[in-house]
Each structure stands twice: as structure tokens, then as C-alpha cells.
CSV table of C-alpha atoms in Angstrom, one decimal:
chain,number,residue,atom,x,y,z
A,1,MET,CA,23.5,-9.1,43.0
A,2,ARG,CA,19.5,-9.8,43.8
A,3,SER,CA,19.1,-6.1,42.8
A,4,GLY,CA,21.1,-6.6,39.5
A,5,LEU,CA,18.8,-9.6,38.4
A,6,SER,CA,15.3,-7.8,39.9
A,7,GLY,CA,16.6,-4.9,37.7
A,8,LYS,CA,17.2,-7.2,34.8
A,9,TYR,CA,13.8,-8.9,34.8
A,10,TRP,CA,11.7,-5.8,35.0
A,11,ARG,CA,13.3,-4.2,32.0
A,12,GLY,CA,13.4,-7.2,30.0
A,13,GLY,CA,9.2,-7.6,31.1
A,14,LEU,CA,9.6,-3.7,29.5
A,15,THR,CA,10.7,-4.7,26.3
A,16,LEU,CA,8.0,-7.5,26.4
A,17,LEU,CA,5.3,-4.6,26.9
A,18,PHE,CA,6.6,-2.7,24.2
A,19,ALA,CA,7.3,-5.3,22.0
A,20,ALA,CA,3.4,-6.0,22.5
A,21,GLY,CA,2.3,-2.7,22.2
A,22,ILE,CA,3.9,-2.6,18.3
A,23,PHE,CA,2.8,-6.2,17.7
A,24,ALA,CA,-1.1,-4.5,18.5
A,25,PHE,CA,-0.3,-1.4,17.0
A,26,TRP,CA,0.4,-2.4,13.3
A,27,LYS,CA,-1.9,-5.6,13.5
A,28,PHE,CA,-4.7,-4.2,14.9
A,29,GLY,CA,-4.2,-0.1,14.4
A,30,TYR,CA,-2.9,0.0,10.9
A,31,PRO,CA,-3.0,-3.3,9.2
A,32,GLN,CA,-3.5,-1.1,5.7
A,33,ALA,CA,-0.1,-0.5,5.6
A,34,LEU,CA,1.0,-3.7,6.1
A,35,SER,CA,-1.1,-5.2,3.0
A,36,TYR,CA,0.4,-1.4,1.3
A,37,GLN,CA,3.6,-2.4,1.4
A,38,GLU,CA,3.3,-6.1,0.7
A,39,GLN,CA,1.3,-5.3,-2.5
A,40,ASN,CA,4.5,-3.2,-3.8
A,41,GLN,CA,6.6,-5.6,-4.7
A,42,LEU,CA,6.7,-9.2,-5.4
A,43,PHE,CA,9.8,-10.9,-3.9
A,44,LEU,CA,11.0,-13.8,-5.9
A,45,PHE,CA,13.4,-17.1,-4.1
A,46,SER,CA,15.9,-16.7,-7.1
A,47,GLY,CA,19.4,-15.8,-7.7
A,48,ASP,CA,18.9,-12.9,-10.2
A,49,TYR,CA,16.5,-11.5,-7.7
A,50,PHE,CA,19.2,-11.6,-4.7
A,51,TRP,CA,22.0,-10.1,-7.2
A,52,LYS,CA,19.6,-7.3,-8.6
A,53,ASP,CA,19.2,-6.2,-5.4
A,54,VAL,CA,23.0,-6.6,-3.4
A,55,ARG,CA,24.5,-5.6,-6.8
A,56,VAL,CA,24.3,-1.4,-5.4
A,57,ALA,CA,24.8,-0.2,-1.7
A,58,GLY,CA,22.2,-0.8,1.0
A,59,GLY,CA,20.8,-3.9,-1.6
A,60,LEU,CA,21.8,-6.4,1.5
A,61,SER,CA,19.5,-4.5,3.9
A,62,ALA,CA,16.9,-4.0,1.0
A,63,TRP,CA,16.9,-7.8,0.0
A,64,LEU,CA,16.4,-8.7,3.9
A,65,SER,CA,13.6,-5.9,4.0
A,66,GLU,CA,11.9,-7.5,0.8
A,67,PHE,CA,12.1,-11.0,2.4
A,68,LEU,CA,10.7,-9.8,5.3
A,69,VAL,CA,7.9,-7.9,3.8
A,70,GLN,CA,6.6,-10.6,1.8
A,71,PHE,CA,5.4,-12.2,5.1
A,72,TYR,CA,2.7,-8.7,5.5
A,73,TYR,CA,0.7,-11.3,3.6
A,74,VAL,CA,-0.7,-13.0,6.5
A,75,GLU,CA,-0.5,-9.9,9.0
A,76,TRP,CA,0.3,-11.3,12.4
A,77,LEU,CA,3.8,-11.8,10.8
A,78,GLY,CA,4.0,-8.5,9.5
A,79,ALA,CA,3.1,-7.1,12.9
A,80,LEU,CA,5.5,-9.7,14.6
A,81,ILE,CA,8.0,-8.8,12.3
A,82,LEU,CA,7.8,-5.0,13.0
A,83,ALA,CA,7.6,-5.7,17.0
A,84,LEU,CA,10.9,-7.9,17.2
A,85,LEU,CA,12.9,-5.3,14.6
A,86,PHE,CA,11.4,-2.3,17.3
A,87,ALA,CA,12.4,-4.4,20.3
A,88,CYS,CA,16.1,-5.6,18.8
A,89,LEU,CA,16.6,-1.3,18.4
A,90,GLN,CA,15.6,-0.9,21.8
A,91,ARG,CA,17.7,-3.3,23.0
A,92,LEU,CA,20.7,-2.2,20.7
A,93,THR,CA,20.0,1.6,22.1
A,94,TRP,CA,20.2,0.7,25.8
A,95,VAL,CA,23.9,-1.4,25.4
A,96,TYR,CA,25.3,1.8,24.7
A,97,ILE,CA,23.6,3.9,27.0
A,98,LYS,CA,23.5,2.1,30.1
A,99,ARG,CA,27.1,2.8,29.4
A,100,LEU,CA,26.8,6.6,30.4
A,101,THR,CA,26.6,6.3,34.4
A,102,THR,CA,25.8,3.8,36.8
A,103,ARG,CA,23.0,5.9,38.5
A,104,TRP,CA,19.8,6.5,37.0
A,105,ARG,CA,19.6,3.0,35.4
A,106,ALA,CA,15.5,3.1,35.1
A,107,LEU,CA,15.3,6.7,33.8
A,108,TRP,CA,18.2,6.2,31.3
A,109,PHE,CA,16.4,2.8,30.2
A,110,ILE,CA,13.0,4.9,29.6
A,111,VAL,CA,15.3,7.1,27.2
A,112,SER,CA,16.6,3.7,25.1
A,113,PHE,CA,12.8,3.5,23.9
A,114,ILE,CA,13.1,7.0,22.2
A,115,PRO,CA,15.1,6.5,19.3
A,116,ALA,CA,12.3,3.5,18.4
A,117,LEU,CA,9.8,5.5,19.0
A,118,LEU,CA,11.0,8.0,16.2
A,119,LEU,CA,11.4,5.6,14.2
A,120,LEU,CA,7.7,4.6,14.9
A,121,GLY,CA,7.2,7.8,13.8
A,122,VAL,CA,9.3,8.1,10.6
A,123,MET,CA,7.2,4.7,9.7
A,124,GLY,CA,4.1,6.8,9.3
A,125,ASP,CA,4.7,7.7,5.7
A,126,HIS,CA,3.8,5.4,4.0
A,127,ASN,CA,6.5,5.6,0.9
A,128,VAL,CA,9.3,4.3,4.0
A,129,LEU,CA,10.2,1.2,2.8
A,130,LEU,CA,11.1,-1.2,5.2
A,131,ALA,CA,14.9,-1.3,4.1
A,132,PHE,CA,15.5,1.8,6.3
A,133,PRO,CA,14.6,0.3,9.9
A,134,VAL,CA,16.2,-2.8,9.1
A,135,ALA,CA,19.2,-0.6,7.6
A,136,VAL,CA,19.5,0.9,11.2
A,137,VAL,CA,19.5,-1.8,13.4
A,138,LEU,CA,22.2,-3.2,11.1
A,139,ALA,CA,24.4,-0.8,11.4
A,140,VAL,CA,23.8,-0.2,15.3
A,141,ALA,CA,24.2,-3.9,15.4
A,142,ILE,CA,27.2,-3.7,13.9
A,143,ALA,CA,28.6,-1.0,16.0
A,144,VAL,CA,27.9,-3.3,18.8
A,145,LEU,CA,29.9,-6.4,17.4
A,146,MET,CA,33.1,-3.6,16.7
A,147,ARG,CA,32.9,-2.1,20.4
A,148,ARG,CA,36.4,-3.6,21.4
A,149,ALA,CA,37.6,-3.5,18.0
A,150,SER,CA,40.0,-1.3,17.1
A,151,LEU,CA,39.6,1.8,15.0
A,152,TRP,CA,41.9,0.8,12.5
A,153,TRP,CA,39.2,-2.0,11.1
A,154,ASP,CA,37.1,1.0,10.4
A,155,LEU,CA,39.2,1.1,7.5
A,156,LEU,CA,37.8,-2.3,6.2
A,157,ILE,CA,34.8,-2.1,8.2
A,158,ILE,CA,33.2,1.2,6.4
A,159,PRO,CA,33.3,0.8,2.7
A,160,ILE,CA,32.1,-3.2,3.3
A,161,CYS,CA,29.3,-2.1,5.7
A,162,PHE,CA,28.2,0.7,3.7
A,163,TRP,CA,27.6,-1.4,0.6
A,164,LEU,CA,25.7,-4.0,2.5
A,165,VAL,CA,23.6,-1.5,4.8
A,166,GLY,CA,23.6,2.0,2.9
A,167,SER,CA,24.0,5.6,4.2
A,168,THR,CA,22.8,4.3,8.1
A,169,MET,CA,26.4,4.2,8.3
A,170,TRP,CA,26.4,7.4,9.7
A,171,ILE,CA,25.0,6.1,12.9
A,172,TYR,CA,27.8,3.8,13.0
A,173,VAL,CA,30.1,6.4,12.7
A,174,ALA,CA,28.6,8.2,14.7
A,175,LEU,CA,28.5,5.6,17.6
A,176,ARG,CA,31.9,4.7,17.0
A,177,LEU,CA,33.0,8.2,17.6
A,178,PHE,CA,30.8,7.8,21.4
A,179,ASP,CA,32.9,5.0,22.3
A,180,LYS,CA,36.6,6.1,21.0
A,181,GLY,CA,36.4,9.4,19.5
A,182,LEU,CA,35.7,11.2,23.3
A,183,ARG,CA,38.9,10.0,24.6
A,184,HIS,CA,40.6,10.0,20.7
A,185,CYS,CA,40.3,14.0,19.9
A,186,TYR,CA,42.1,13.2,16.4
A,187,LEU,CA,39.5,10.3,15.6
A,188,ARG,CA,37.5,12.6,14.3
A,189,LEU,CA,39.4,13.9,11.8
A,190,TRP,CA,39.2,11.3,9.4
A,191,LEU,CA,36.5,8.6,10.4
A,192,ALA,CA,33.4,10.6,9.5
A,193,PRO,CA,35.5,12.3,6.1
A,194,TYR,CA,36.6,8.9,5.1
A,195,LEU,CA,32.7,7.5,5.6
A,196,LEU,CA,31.8,10.6,2.9
A,197,GLY,CA,35.0,10.0,0.5
A,198,VAL,CA,33.6,6.4,0.4
A,199,GLN,CA,30.1,7.3,-0.3
A,200,LEU,CA,31.2,9.6,-3.2
A,201,LEU,CA,33.6,7.4,-4.5
A,202,ALA,CA,30.8,4.7,-4.9
A,203,ALA,CA,28.6,7.4,-6.4
A,204,TYR,CA,30.8,8.9,-9.2
A,205,THR,CA,32.0,5.0,-10.4
A,206,VAL,CA,29.8,2.0,-9.8
A,207,LEU,CA,26.9,4.2,-8.7
A,208,SER,CA,27.1,6.3,-11.5
A,209,LEU,CA,23.3,6.6,-12.2
A,210,TRP,CA,23.1,8.3,-8.9
A,211,SER,CA,23.5,11.5,-7.8
A,212,PRO,CA,26.2,11.8,-4.4
A,213,VAL,CA,23.2,13.3,-2.8
A,214,THR,CA,20.2,10.5,-3.6
A,215,VAL,CA,23.8,8.0,-2.6
A,216,ILE,CA,24.4,9.9,0.9
A,217,ARG,CA,20.8,10.2,2.2
A,218,GLY,CA,20.2,7.0,1.3
A,219,ASN,CA,19.3,5.1,-1.9
A,220,GLY,CA,16.3,2.3,-1.5
A,221,TYR,CA,15.1,3.6,2.1
A,222,TYR,CA,12.0,5.6,0.6
A,223,ARG,CA,9.9,4.0,-2.0
A,224,ILE,CA,9.9,7.7,-4.1
A,225,PRO,CA,13.3,8.8,-5.4
A,226,TYR,CA,15.6,11.6,-4.5
A,227,PRO,CA,14.6,14.6,-5.7
A,228,TYR,CA,10.6,13.7,-5.4
A,229,THR,CA,10.7,13.0,-2.1
A,230,ASP,CA,8.2,15.1,0.5
A,231,TYR,CA,8.9,13.3,3.5
A,232,THR,CA,6.1,13.2,6.5
A,233,PHE,CA,6.5,12.6,9.9
A,234,GLY,CA,3.1,10.6,11.7
A,235,PHE,CA,0.1,9.2,10.6
A,236,ASN,CA,-1.7,10.9,8.8
A,237,LYS,CA,-5.7,10.2,9.7
A,238,ASP,CA,-7.1,10.7,5.9
A,239,VAL,CA,-3.6,8.4,4.3
A,240,TYR,CA,-4.3,6.1,6.0
A,241,GLU,CA,-8.0,5.7,6.5
A,242,LEU,CA,-8.3,6.0,2.6
A,243,LEU,CA,-5.3,2.9,2.4
A,244,ARG,CA,-7.7,1.5,4.9
A,245,GLN,CA,-10.6,1.5,2.2
A,246,ASP,CA,-7.7,-0.1,-0.3
A,247,TYR,CA,-6.7,-2.7,2.1
A,248,LEU,CA,-10.9,-3.6,2.8
A,249,VAL,CA,-11.8,-3.8,-0.9
A,250,ARG,CA,-8.9,-6.3,-1.7
A,251,ASN,CA,-10.2,-8.5,0.9
A,252,GLU,CA,-13.8,-7.4,0.0
A,253,ARG,CA,-15.0,-6.6,3.1
A,254,TRP,CA,-17.8,-4.5,2.1
A,255,ASP,CA,-19.4,-4.5,5.2
A,256,GLU,CA,-16.1,-2.5,7.1
A,257,ILE,CA,-16.3,0.0,4.3
A,258,ILE,CA,-19.6,0.9,5.0
A,259,ARG,CA,-19.3,0.7,8.5
A,260,ARG,CA,-16.9,2.9,8.7
A,261,ALA,CA,-17.4,5.8,6.2
A,262,GLU,CA,-20.8,5.9,8.2
A,263,LYS,CA,-18.7,7.7,10.9
A,264,TYR,CA,-16.0,9.1,8.9
A,265,GLN,CA,-15.2,9.7,5.5
A,266,PRO,CA,-12.4,11.4,3.6
A,267,LYS,CA,-13.4,14.0,1.1
A,268,THR,CA,-11.9,12.4,-1.9
A,269,PRO,CA,-12.6,10.5,-4.9
A,270,PHE,CA,-10.8,7.9,-4.2
A,271,SER,CA,-12.8,7.7,-0.9
A,272,SER,CA,-16.0,7.7,-3.2
A,273,VAL,CA,-15.2,5.2,-5.5
A,274,CYS,CA,-14.1,2.4,-2.6
A,275,VAL,CA,-17.4,3.5,-0.6
A,276,ASN,CA,-19.7,3.2,-4.0
A,277,LEU,CA,-18.4,-0.3,-4.7
A,278,ALA,CA,-19.3,-1.3,-1.0
A,279,LEU,CA,-23.0,-0.1,-1.2
A,280,ALA,CA,-22.9,-1.7,-5.1
A,281,LYS,CA,-21.8,-4.9,-3.9
A,282,LYS,CA,-23.8,-5.2,-0.8
A,283,HIS,CA,-27.2,-3.9,-3.0
A,284,GLN,CA,-27.3,-1.0,-1.4
A,285,LEU,CA,-26.1,1.8,-3.6
A,286,ALA,CA,-29.6,2.9,-5.0
A,287,GLU,CA,-30.9,2.9,-1.8
A,288,ARG,CA,-27.9,4.9,0.5
A,289,MET,CA,-25.4,6.5,-2.1
A,290,PHE,CA,-25.6,9.9,-1.6
A,291,ASP,CA,-25.7,9.7,2.3
A,292,PHE,CA,-22.0,9.4,1.8
A,293,TYR,CA,-19.2,11.7,0.3
A,294,GLN,CA,-19.5,12.0,-3.6
A,295,SER,CA,-16.9,13.9,-5.3
A,296,GLY,CA,-18.5,14.2,-8.4
A,297,ARG,CA,-18.3,12.4,-11.8
A,298,ASP,CA,-15.7,10.8,-10.7
A,299,ALA,CA,-17.2,8.9,-7.6
A,300,LEU,CA,-17.6,5.9,-9.3
A,301,VAL,CA,-15.2,5.2,-11.3
A,302,MET,CA,-11.5,7.8,-11.7
A,303,PRO,CA,-9.6,8.9,-14.8
A,304,ILE,CA,-6.0,7.5,-15.4
A,305,PHE,CA,-3.7,8.7,-12.6
A,306,ARG,CA,-0.1,7.8,-12.3
A,307,ASP,CA,1.0,7.0,-9.4
A,308,ASN,CA,1.2,3.6,-7.3
A,309,MET,CA,-2.4,4.1,-5.8
A,310,SER,CA,-5.1,6.5,-6.9
A,311,ASP,CA,-6.4,3.9,-9.6
A,312,MET,CA,-6.7,0.8,-7.4
A,313,PRO,CA,-9.7,1.1,-6.5
A,314,THR,CA,-11.4,2.0,-9.8
A,315,SER,CA,-9.6,-0.9,-11.5
A,316,GLU,CA,-11.2,-3.1,-8.5
A,317,VAL,CA,-14.6,-1.5,-9.9
A,318,PHE,CA,-13.7,-2.3,-13.8
A,319,TRP,CA,-13.1,-6.5,-12.3
A,320,HIS,CA,-16.2,-6.3,-10.4
A,321,LEU,CA,-18.3,-5.1,-13.2
A,322,GLY,CA,-16.7,-7.1,-16.2
A,323,MET,CA,-14.8,-4.8,-17.7
A,324,ILE,CA,-11.7,-7.0,-18.4
A,325,ASN,CA,-9.9,-4.6,-20.6
A,326,SER,CA,-10.5,-1.8,-18.5
A,327,CYS,CA,-9.3,-3.6,-15.2
A,328,LEU,CA,-5.9,-4.7,-17.5
A,329,ARG,CA,-4.8,-1.5,-18.8
A,330,TYR,CA,-6.0,0.8,-15.1
A,331,SER,CA,-3.5,-2.8,-13.2
A,332,PHE,CA,-0.8,-2.5,-15.8
A,333,ASP,CA,-0.3,1.6,-15.4
A,334,LEU,CA,-0.2,0.6,-11.6
A,335,GLN,CA,2.6,-1.9,-12.2
A,336,GLU,CA,4.5,0.4,-14.1
A,337,ALA,CA,3.8,3.6,-11.7
A,338,ILE,CA,5.6,1.8,-9.0
A,339,LEU,CA,8.5,4.6,-8.5
A,340,ASN,CA,11.2,2.0,-7.2
A,341,ALA,CA,11.0,0.0,-10.2
A,342,LYS,CA,8.9,-3.1,-8.1
A,343,ARG,CA,6.8,-5.4,-9.4
A,344,SER,CA,3.2,-5.8,-7.3
A,345,SER,CA,2.1,-8.9,-5.8
A,346,ARG,CA,-1.6,-8.1,-6.2
A,347,LEU,CA,-1.5,-6.5,-9.4
A,348,THR,CA,0.5,-9.2,-10.9
A,349,LYS,CA,-2.3,-11.6,-9.5
A,350,ARG,CA,-4.9,-9.6,-11.1
A,351,LEU,CA,-3.0,-9.3,-14.5
A,352,THR,CA,-2.8,-12.6,-14.4
A,353,GLN,CA,-6.3,-13.9,-14.6
A,354,CYS,CA,-7.5,-10.9,-16.8
A,355,TYR,CA,-5.3,-12.6,-19.3
A,356,ILE,CA,-6.9,-15.5,-18.7
A,357,ILE,CA,-10.4,-14.4,-19.1
A,358,ASN,CA,-8.6,-13.0,-22.3
A,359,GLY,CA,-8.0,-16.1,-23.6
A,360,LYS,CA,-4.1,-14.9,-23.5
A,361,TYR,CA,-2.4,-18.2,-22.2
A,362,GLU,CA,1.0,-16.9,-22.7
A,363,VAL,CA,1.2,-13.7,-21.2
A,364,ALA,CA,-0.8,-15.7,-18.0
A,365,GLN,CA,1.5,-18.2,-18.0
A,366,LYS,CA,5.0,-15.6,-17.7
A,367,HIS,CA,3.3,-13.7,-15.0
A,368,LEU,CA,2.7,-17.4,-13.3
A,369,ALA,CA,5.7,-18.0,-13.8
A,370,LEU,CA,7.1,-14.9,-11.4
A,371,LEU,CA,4.1,-16.1,-9.0
A,372,LYS,CA,5.8,-19.8,-8.5
A,373,LYS,CA,8.4,-17.9,-7.5
A,374,THR,CA,6.6,-16.8,-4.3
A,375,LEU,CA,5.9,-18.0,-0.9
A,376,PHE,CA,2.6,-17.4,-0.6
A,377,TYR,CA,1.2,-17.1,-4.5
A,378,ARG,CA,3.1,-20.0,-5.6
A,379,ARG,CA,0.1,-22.4,-4.3
A,380,TRP,CA,-2.4,-20.3,-6.2
A,381,ALA,CA,-0.1,-19.9,-9.7
A,382,LEU,CA,0.2,-23.5,-9.6
A,383,GLU,CA,-3.6,-24.5,-9.1
A,384,THR,CA,-4.0,-21.5,-12.0
A,385,GLU,CA,-1.6,-23.2,-13.9
A,386,ARG,CA,-3.7,-26.9,-14.1
A,387,ILE,CA,-7.0,-25.0,-14.5
A,388,MET,CA,-5.4,-23.3,-17.5
A,389,GLN,CA,-5.0,-26.9,-19.2
A,390,SER,CA,-8.3,-26.9,-20.1
A,391,GLU,CA,-10.4,-24.4,-21.7
A,392,ALA,CA,-13.9,-26.1,-20.1
A,393,ALA,CA,-12.7,-26.0,-17.0
A,394,ILE,CA,-11.7,-22.0,-17.5
A,395,ASN,CA,-16.2,-21.6,-18.8
A,396,ALA,CA,-16.4,-23.6,-16.1
A,397,HIS,CA,-15.1,-21.6,-13.3
A,398,PRO,CA,-16.9,-19.4,-10.6
A,399,VAL,CA,-14.6,-16.3,-11.5
A,400,TYR,CA,-13.3,-16.8,-15.0
A,401,GLY,CA,-16.4,-18.0,-16.6
A,402,ARG,CA,-18.7,-15.3,-15.2
A,403,LYS,CA,-16.5,-12.4,-16.2
A,404,ARG,CA,-16.5,-14.2,-19.6
A,405,GLN,CA,-19.9,-14.0,-19.6
A,406,LEU,CA,-19.9,-10.4,-18.3
A,407,ARG,CA,-17.4,-8.8,-20.7
A,408,PHE,CA,-18.4,-7.2,-23.6
A,409,LYS,CA,-18.3,-9.3,-26.7
A,410,THR,CA,-17.0,-6.6,-29.2
A,411,GLU,CA,-14.4,-4.9,-29.5
A,412,MET,CA,-14.8,-0.5,-28.2
A,413,LEU,CA,-12.8,2.1,-27.6
A,414,TYR,CA,-12.3,3.3,-24.0
A,415,ASN,CA,-14.4,6.3,-23.2
A,416,TYR,CA,-14.2,7.6,-19.5
A,417,ASN,CA,-16.2,10.9,-20.6
A,418,GLU,CA,-19.1,8.4,-21.5
A,419,ILE,CA,-18.3,5.9,-18.9
A,420,ASP,CA,-22.1,5.7,-17.8
A,421,LYS,CA,-23.1,4.7,-22.2
A,422,MET,CA,-19.7,2.0,-20.9
A,423,PHE,CA,-21.9,0.8,-18.3
A,424,GLY,CA,-25.7,0.8,-20.3
A,425,LEU,CA,-23.9,-1.2,-22.7
A,426,LEU,CA,-22.5,-3.4,-20.5
A,427,PHE,CA,-25.6,-4.4,-19.2
A,428,VAL,CA,-27.4,-4.7,-21.9
A,429,ASN,CA,-24.6,-7.2,-22.8
A,430,ASP,CA,-26.0,-9.4,-20.2
A,431,PRO,CA,-29.3,-8.1,-18.4
A,432,SER,CA,-28.1,-10.5,-14.7
A,433,ASN,CA,-25.4,-7.6,-14.8
A,434,THR,CA,-27.4,-5.9,-12.3
A,435,LEU,CA,-23.7,-4.1,-11.1
A,436,ALA,CA,-23.7,-2.5,-14.0
A,437,LEU,CA,-27.3,-1.8,-14.2
A,438,ASP,CA,-26.2,0.6,-10.5
A,439,TYR,CA,-23.8,2.1,-11.9
A,440,PHE,CA,-25.1,3.4,-15.1
A,441,MET,CA,-28.1,5.2,-13.1
A,442,ALA,CA,-25.7,6.3,-10.2
A,443,GLN,CA,-24.0,7.9,-12.9
A,444,MET,CA,-26.5,9.7,-14.8
A,445,LEU,CA,-27.2,10.9,-11.3
A,446,LEU,CA,-23.7,12.5,-10.5
A,447,ARG,CA,-23.2,13.8,-13.9
A,448,GLY,CA,-26.8,16.0,-13.5
A,449,ASP,CA,-28.7,14.2,-16.8
A,450,VAL,CA,-31.8,14.5,-15.2
A,451,ASP,CA,-34.0,12.9,-19.3
A,452,GLY,CA,-31.5,9.6,-19.1
A,453,PHE,CA,-32.3,9.0,-15.4
A,454,ILE,CA,-36.1,9.4,-16.0
A,455,ASN,CA,-36.1,7.3,-19.2
A,456,HIS,CA,-34.2,4.4,-17.8
A,457,LEU,CA,-36.1,3.8,-14.6
A,458,PRO,CA,-38.1,1.4,-16.3
A,459,TRP,CA,-34.9,-0.7,-16.5
A,460,ALA,CA,-34.1,-0.8,-12.6
A,461,GLN,CA,-38.0,-1.4,-11.8
A,462,GLN,CA,-37.6,-4.3,-14.4
A,463,TYR,CA,-34.3,-6.1,-13.9
A,464,GLY,CA,-33.1,-4.1,-10.4
A,465,GLY,CA,-34.2,-6.7,-8.6
A,466,TYR,CA,-36.3,-4.2,-6.4
A,467,GLN,CA,-39.6,-5.1,-4.9
A,468,GLN,CA,-40.3,-1.2,-4.5
A,469,MET,CA,-38.1,2.0,-5.7
A,470,PRO,CA,-34.9,2.5,-4.1
A,471,ARG,CA,-35.2,5.2,-1.5
A,472,GLY,CA,-32.2,7.3,-3.0
A,473,TYR,CA,-34.1,7.3,-6.2
A,474,ARG,CA,-37.2,8.2,-5.2
A,475,ASP,CA,-35.1,10.8,-3.3
A,476,ALA,CA,-33.7,12.2,-6.8
A,477,LEU,CA,-36.8,11.9,-8.7
A,478,GLN,CA,-38.7,14.3,-6.0
A,479,CYS,CA,-36.0,16.4,-6.4
A,480,ILE,CA,-36.0,17.1,-10.4
A,481,GLN,CA,-39.6,17.5,-9.4
A,482,ALA,CA,-39.0,20.1,-7.3
A,483,GLY,CA,-36.4,21.9,-9.7
A,484,GLY,CA,-33.5,20.6,-7.4
A,485,ASN,CA,-35.1,22.9,-4.4
A,486,LEU,CA,-36.0,20.4,-1.5
A,487,PRO,CA,-35.3,20.7,1.7
A,488,GLY,CA,-34.1,17.9,3.4
A,489,SER,CA,-32.8,15.4,0.1
A,490,SER,CA,-29.8,14.2,0.4
A,491,TYR,CA,-29.6,14.3,-3.6
A,492,ALA,CA,-30.6,17.7,-3.7
A,493,LYS,CA,-27.4,18.9,-1.1
A,494,TYR,CA,-25.2,17.2,-3.8
A,495,ILE,CA,-26.6,18.7,-6.7
A,496,LYS,CA,-26.6,22.5,-5.3
A,497,PHE,CA,-22.7,21.7,-4.3
A,498,MET,CA,-21.9,20.7,-7.5
A,499,SER,CA,-23.8,23.5,-9.4
A,500,GLU,CA,-22.3,26.4,-7.0
A,501,THR,CA,-18.6,24.4,-8.1
A,502,GLY,CA,-19.9,24.2,-12.0
A,503,ARG,CA,-19.7,20.6,-12.4
A,504,VAL,CA,-23.3,20.2,-13.3
A,505,ARG,CA,-26.0,21.7,-14.1
A,506,LYS,CA,-29.0,22.4,-12.2
A,507,PRO,CA,-32.6,20.2,-12.8
A,508,GLU,CA,-35.1,22.6,-13.9
């Protein structure tokens, strides 16, 4: 008896230690993953939102996961939810494993952690939705509850629970076969085919919008629908560093972006845009731009890509510059590119802000009506709704008023190939917009526009707020004077690489 209690305590202690490790893993190691998941959905407390999810197979697990993901807005809550979920899977696994034998209990208990660790690897793919681990835990939990029930109950349980949790019911079938099928071999002849038949029937009738393969593999577990899925296992360093940079941009943690880039920076335009924005916000772009990786002409802003992530930092650049219409267009395209047809909490808020600045109050009100049905954005929506009642309050607001001052005053067409001219016009529109001036000068350096850079250096000297010419400008000027051949020059290295790949012309 005493030995049994002792074993119970140390096993409980290991589970708690495991949960603590999972909490630390997400909270301190990968908070960007929590932010990414939260910003790609907009959970609404409404009956319509609930029925839209549960009316399809796996809908309950999808709704539950979206309910939980909204708490990722507070990082420690998101990490705690995941820690509890992984701990539940480990304990449920132990319920089955301990029935194998009464010997070597300590070893078998260690084995019970393997499914949870495998699930952690699966969730390394940032497009795996929380609906998958939730559905796995629910399937195992249902099997635990049904352990003593007759297999004939499965005629009813399988179709009902398939509708609630989706294709992870295959896990339920496997566990039921483990419980009963080993002693009753004939049960293998109908249990698995019965579930397959239920899935195919659902695919061909109620779920006619999806193919049978989609239903069998799982609908709602992955952000990108089949057959375009490309699953990965584990945590890709570059992918998660890019997610981290976007997460830091979202929270305006500019110093941390720069510190991390000093140690490691992915060689992508996405990363260049994030780092350059951080440098510009800290008024270091002119000094240190070419100390970091620059992808080329797209290192300050990127052309539009049709996915839910690539344009995020560019949209933020436009927001901080005061190019509100460009920010609006990029944000709208980002939201429409979420392939599981969900709205984005982060983008819905940004779209609302853009509409308010542009005076489109009726459209803004429609977005606010959605945000008022959320948990973590409701307070902001109510406060914003109050401000919208007064034009004077909007103009006096530190964000909306300032952005109205910075934005273009006349209609103009957006032309990515002449983005440097747009930066210049933005600065001419308001000379206090030194961020636009920094971007204007930097874009000319990126494209190798020697004459434009030299001709506009007086702008930087007069309006840039520098006591002396920034180091980056001095380096670029010396490189230009040396015809591009200046040993030790950061700008010379950039020009050499770009000219070798045909992306810029070498200074002459």
C-alpha cells in the first residue's frame, strides 16, 4: 500500500514537471507561435459563430480550440492551456499503458510521455491548428469513458463522436480494438470498416463540399486545406525566427528585434523588412542599415503576396509611415488569404483603425460590431466607438490624429516600382515625417540610385535630425566615390552581391 502511494506521488510529480516544461517551452521559447495562432482567427461569442463550426464534422473540437486560442492573447494563459492539454494526453495514455502489465511500471510510465512528445513535434508545423490536439485528447477521453461499455454501443457512439471530433475517431477505434478486439477477433471485421463507412457517407451527403480524402484525413485540423497541405515535423529555425520577428513588430519591441538580428537573421525579404523597420523606429536606419542582411529592393517593403503572412511586416511599415491606404490594402489581402476562411483579430483591428483615419465610419462600425463580441478586443472596441462620436476627439487622438497628419492629402495611384518616389512625396507632404525621409534615402541606396541619393543628401542633413552625417551614408558616399570598390565597406559588399545577381547597377 505504501509502495503504491509512493509510486502515485512520483508519477504525479513527473507529470507536473512535464507540464511545467511544456509551459516554459511555449511561454519563453515560442511565444510567437501563440501570437500567430491568435491573430489568424477572431472568436466571437455568438450563436451564429457556434453553429457555423459545429454543423460540420469535427466542429466541436474546432469550436473548443478556437475558444481556447483566443486566450493566447495573454501569453501565459496560452502556455498554461497547452501545458494542461499535453499533461491530459500523457495521463490518458498512462491509463491504457498501465493495463499491459503490473511489472516495470516505472518504465511504462516513461513510455506514456511519447505520444505527447510526438504531438509537440507535430505542432511544430505552424499551420497545425489547436483543433488537432484537442480532437486527439477528446478521442482518447471518450475511449476511456467507454472502456467498460459493450462494443455494440459503438454503433451509436462512432457516428456521434465522429461528428463532434472528426477523423481522430480512428484513435478511438484503435483503443477500442486494444480493449476488446484482442479477445474478440471477429470485432476487427466491422469496427474499423464501420467508421470508414460513416466518414464516406458524411463526405458524399452532408459534407458534399469536401472530398472523401479530406474528411478521412481530417477537416479543420490544418490551416491549409487538402490537397495543398505540406506537413512538416518539428520546429524550423528560420520559420520560427520570422514568426518571432513579426510577433515583436506587432508588439513594437524594436530593441529586441535588433538584438536578435545581431546574433542571427534569416536571409529573406520578410526579415529585412522587420529589421529595417526596427532600425528606423529607433532612428538607426541611416547608421546601421547595411550592417544587417538586405534582400534588395524589397528590403524595405515587399510587393503583395497571396498568403496570410508574407505581407504582415510591410503592412506595419505602411502603418508607421502614414501610408494608410496601402496599409488598408495589404491588411485586407492578408485577411482574405487565410485559407480556412477565418477572420483575423489583429487585422480586423487594423482595418478598423484605417477606416477611422480615412473617415469611413460606417465601415469601421461594422468591424467594431464584430470586435465587441470578443473577449480581449471588446474593451478597445467600446473605447474606439466612443471616440468615433466626435471628429474633434479623433483629430486630437495621439494615433488617429497623427496618422491623418502624415497621410497623403490627395488621391494617388500606388506603384511598387516607384516606391521611393512615394516615400519622397510622403516626406514632402509633411517634413516632420523623418521616418519617410529615412525610407526614401534607404530605398535609393537599395536600388543603386547614386544620383538620387547624392542629390537628396541635403534633405537628410537639414531635416534628418543628425548632428553629423550618419555612418551608413558616409560609407555609401565613399563607396560611390570609389566606384563601388571600397574594402571593408558594408555598402560595397551589398552592391557587389546585388550587381553579381543583376539586381542593381554597380556605381560608376
